[in-house]
Short mmCIF file of C-alpha atoms in Angstrom, two decimals:
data_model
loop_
_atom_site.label_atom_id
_atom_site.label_comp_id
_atom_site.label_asym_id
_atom_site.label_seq_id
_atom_site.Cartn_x
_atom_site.Cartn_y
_atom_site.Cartn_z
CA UNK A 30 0.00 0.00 0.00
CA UNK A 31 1.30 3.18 -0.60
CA UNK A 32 1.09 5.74 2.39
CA UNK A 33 1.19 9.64 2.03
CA UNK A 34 2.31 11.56 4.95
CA UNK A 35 2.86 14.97 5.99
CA UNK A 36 4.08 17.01 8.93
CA UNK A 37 1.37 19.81 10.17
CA UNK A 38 3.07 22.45 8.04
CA UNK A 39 3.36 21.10 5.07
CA UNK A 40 6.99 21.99 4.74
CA UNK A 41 7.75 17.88 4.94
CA UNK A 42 6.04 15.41 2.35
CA UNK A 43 6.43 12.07 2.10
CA UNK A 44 5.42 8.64 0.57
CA UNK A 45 6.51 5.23 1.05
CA UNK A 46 5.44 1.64 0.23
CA UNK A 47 4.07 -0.23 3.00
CA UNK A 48 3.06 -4.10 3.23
CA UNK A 49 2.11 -4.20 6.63
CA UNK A 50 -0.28 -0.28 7.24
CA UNK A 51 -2.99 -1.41 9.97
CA UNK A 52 -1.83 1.02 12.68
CA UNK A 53 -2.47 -1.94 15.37
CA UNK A 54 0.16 -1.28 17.99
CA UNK A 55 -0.04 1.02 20.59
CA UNK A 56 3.58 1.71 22.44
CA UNK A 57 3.18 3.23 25.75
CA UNK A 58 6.77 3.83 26.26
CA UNK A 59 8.44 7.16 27.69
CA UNK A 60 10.37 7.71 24.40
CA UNK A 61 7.22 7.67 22.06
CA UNK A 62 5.23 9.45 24.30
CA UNK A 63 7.27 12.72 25.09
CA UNK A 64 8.93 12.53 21.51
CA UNK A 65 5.32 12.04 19.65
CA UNK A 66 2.72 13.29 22.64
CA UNK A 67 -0.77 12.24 22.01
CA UNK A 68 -3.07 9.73 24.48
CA UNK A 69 -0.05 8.85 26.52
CA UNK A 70 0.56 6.45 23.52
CA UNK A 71 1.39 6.43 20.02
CA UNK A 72 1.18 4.43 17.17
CA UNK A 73 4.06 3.57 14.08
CA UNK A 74 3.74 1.63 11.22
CA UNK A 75 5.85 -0.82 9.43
CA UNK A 76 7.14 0.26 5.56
CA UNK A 77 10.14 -0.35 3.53
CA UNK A 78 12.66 1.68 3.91
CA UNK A 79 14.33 1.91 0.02
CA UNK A 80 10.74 3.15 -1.34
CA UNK A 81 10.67 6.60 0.87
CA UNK A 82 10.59 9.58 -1.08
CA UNK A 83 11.04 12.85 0.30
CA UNK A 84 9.84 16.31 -0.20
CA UNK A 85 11.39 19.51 1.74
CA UNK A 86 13.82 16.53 3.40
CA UNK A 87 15.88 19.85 4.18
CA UNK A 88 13.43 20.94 7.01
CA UNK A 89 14.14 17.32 8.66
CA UNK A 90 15.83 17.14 12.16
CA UNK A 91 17.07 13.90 13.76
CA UNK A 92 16.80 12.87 17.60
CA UNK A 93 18.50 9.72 19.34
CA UNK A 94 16.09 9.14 22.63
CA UNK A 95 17.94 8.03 25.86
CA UNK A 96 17.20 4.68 27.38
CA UNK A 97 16.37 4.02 30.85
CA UNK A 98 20.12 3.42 31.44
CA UNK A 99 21.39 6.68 30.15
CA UNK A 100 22.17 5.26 26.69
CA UNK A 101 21.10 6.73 23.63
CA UNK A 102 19.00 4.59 21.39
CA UNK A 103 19.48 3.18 18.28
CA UNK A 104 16.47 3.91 16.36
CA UNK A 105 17.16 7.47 15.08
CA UNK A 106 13.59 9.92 15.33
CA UNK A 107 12.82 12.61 12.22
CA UNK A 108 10.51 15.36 13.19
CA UNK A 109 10.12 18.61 10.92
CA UNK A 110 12.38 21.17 12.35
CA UNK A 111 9.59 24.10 11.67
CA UNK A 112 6.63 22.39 13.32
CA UNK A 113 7.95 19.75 15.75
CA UNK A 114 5.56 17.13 13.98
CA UNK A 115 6.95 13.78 14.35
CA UNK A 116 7.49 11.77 11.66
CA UNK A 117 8.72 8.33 11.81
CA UNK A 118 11.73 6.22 13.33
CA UNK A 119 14.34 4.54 11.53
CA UNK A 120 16.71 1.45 13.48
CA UNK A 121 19.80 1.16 11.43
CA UNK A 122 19.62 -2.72 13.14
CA UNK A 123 16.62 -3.29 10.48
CA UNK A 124 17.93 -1.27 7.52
CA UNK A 125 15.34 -2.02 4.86
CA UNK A 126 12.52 -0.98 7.62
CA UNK A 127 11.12 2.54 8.37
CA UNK A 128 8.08 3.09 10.96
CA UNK A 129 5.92 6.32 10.03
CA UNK A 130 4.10 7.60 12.70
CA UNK A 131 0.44 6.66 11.84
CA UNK A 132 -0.62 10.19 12.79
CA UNK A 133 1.32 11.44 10.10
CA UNK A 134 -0.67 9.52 7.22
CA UNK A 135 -2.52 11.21 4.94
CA UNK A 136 -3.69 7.83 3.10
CA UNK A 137 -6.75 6.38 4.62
CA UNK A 138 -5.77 3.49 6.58
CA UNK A 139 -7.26 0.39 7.33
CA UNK A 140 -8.93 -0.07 11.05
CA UNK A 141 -7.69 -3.11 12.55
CA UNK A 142 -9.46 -6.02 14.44
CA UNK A 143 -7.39 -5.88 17.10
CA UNK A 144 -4.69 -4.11 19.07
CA UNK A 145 -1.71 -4.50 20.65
CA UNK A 146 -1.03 -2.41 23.50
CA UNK A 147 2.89 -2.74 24.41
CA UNK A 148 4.96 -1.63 27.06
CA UNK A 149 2.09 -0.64 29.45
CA UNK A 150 5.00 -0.81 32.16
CA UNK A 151 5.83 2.21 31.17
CA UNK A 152 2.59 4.02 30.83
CA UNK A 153 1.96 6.83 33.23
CA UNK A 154 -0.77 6.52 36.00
CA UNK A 155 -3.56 9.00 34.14
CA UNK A 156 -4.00 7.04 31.23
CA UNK A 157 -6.37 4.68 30.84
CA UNK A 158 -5.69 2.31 27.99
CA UNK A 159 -9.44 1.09 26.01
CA UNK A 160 -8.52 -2.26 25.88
CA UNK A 161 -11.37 -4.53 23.26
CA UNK A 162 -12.45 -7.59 23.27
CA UNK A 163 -9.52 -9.43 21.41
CA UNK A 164 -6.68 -6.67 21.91
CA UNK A 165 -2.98 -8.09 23.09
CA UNK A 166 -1.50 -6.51 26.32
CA UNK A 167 2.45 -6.50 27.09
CA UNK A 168 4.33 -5.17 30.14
CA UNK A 169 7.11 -4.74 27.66
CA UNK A 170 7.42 -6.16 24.01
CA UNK A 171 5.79 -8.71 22.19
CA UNK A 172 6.84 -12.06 20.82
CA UNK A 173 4.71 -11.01 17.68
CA UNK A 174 6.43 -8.79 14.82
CA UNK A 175 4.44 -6.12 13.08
CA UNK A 176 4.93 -8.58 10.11
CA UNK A 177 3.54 -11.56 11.89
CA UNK A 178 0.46 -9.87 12.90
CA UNK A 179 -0.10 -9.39 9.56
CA UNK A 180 0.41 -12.72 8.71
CA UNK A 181 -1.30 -14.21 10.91
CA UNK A 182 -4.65 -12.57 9.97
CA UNK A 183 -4.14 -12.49 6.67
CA UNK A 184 -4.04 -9.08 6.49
CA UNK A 185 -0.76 -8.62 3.91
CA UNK A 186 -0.99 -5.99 1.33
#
């Protein structure tokens, strides 16, 4: 599927070819939530990486998060250096993978049967996650890939 994205301004276009775009997981963690705000949560998608096209790439800015131990992170953060919108996260450990921030899509995405909610650990005390009938919970991580939840229901594009 090919996804459109923007940042708020405008000044930052993109598109990029994605196999796996139901915006099913929900991250809780203390990186994606003060680098991307919104719900105490936010959500990323799965696309490849060699298909991203850019427009006004020279308003990008780059951020490394630190990890609970003090050490920066691998995966590497884009926001638009005029608006602050975040944009998606890049691990150079997965090369041919980039995860757009779903709230950045312009394309219509698909609403997915279920959810997984990850690293509530980390979720601060005033949220209150809406957990359906069906959705996956995780302290931390899950076994599951963003491909494999595809997979398994059949949801490939």
């Amino acid at each position: 599927m090919l996804l459109e994205g923007s940042c708020h301004c405008q000044a930052i276009r993109f598109t990029v070819q994605s196999r796996h775009p139901y915006p099913f997981n929900i991250c809780y963690c203390s990186n994606c939530r003060k680098t991307a705000g919104g719900g105490g949560f936010t959500i990323n998608l799965n696309a490849e990486f060699q298909t991203l096209t850019i427009d006004g790439a020279e308003n990008i800015t780059r951020f490394h998060a630190r990890m609970s131990d003090g050490q920066p992170s691998n995966a590497e953060r884009s926001f638009c250096k005029l608006c602050g919108t975040s944009l998606w996260l890049y691990d150079s450990r997965w090369p041919t993978q980039i995860h757009p921030q779903a709230a950045v899509i312009d394309t219509p995405l698909p609403v997915p049967p279920e959810h997984t909610h990850l690293m509530l650990a980390s979720k601060p005390g005033w949220v209150e996650p809406c957990f359906r009938n069906g959705d996956k919970q995780f302290d931390e991580y899950p076994d599951e890939s963003i491909a494999a939840w595809h997979q398994r229901l059949g949801l490939e594009s």
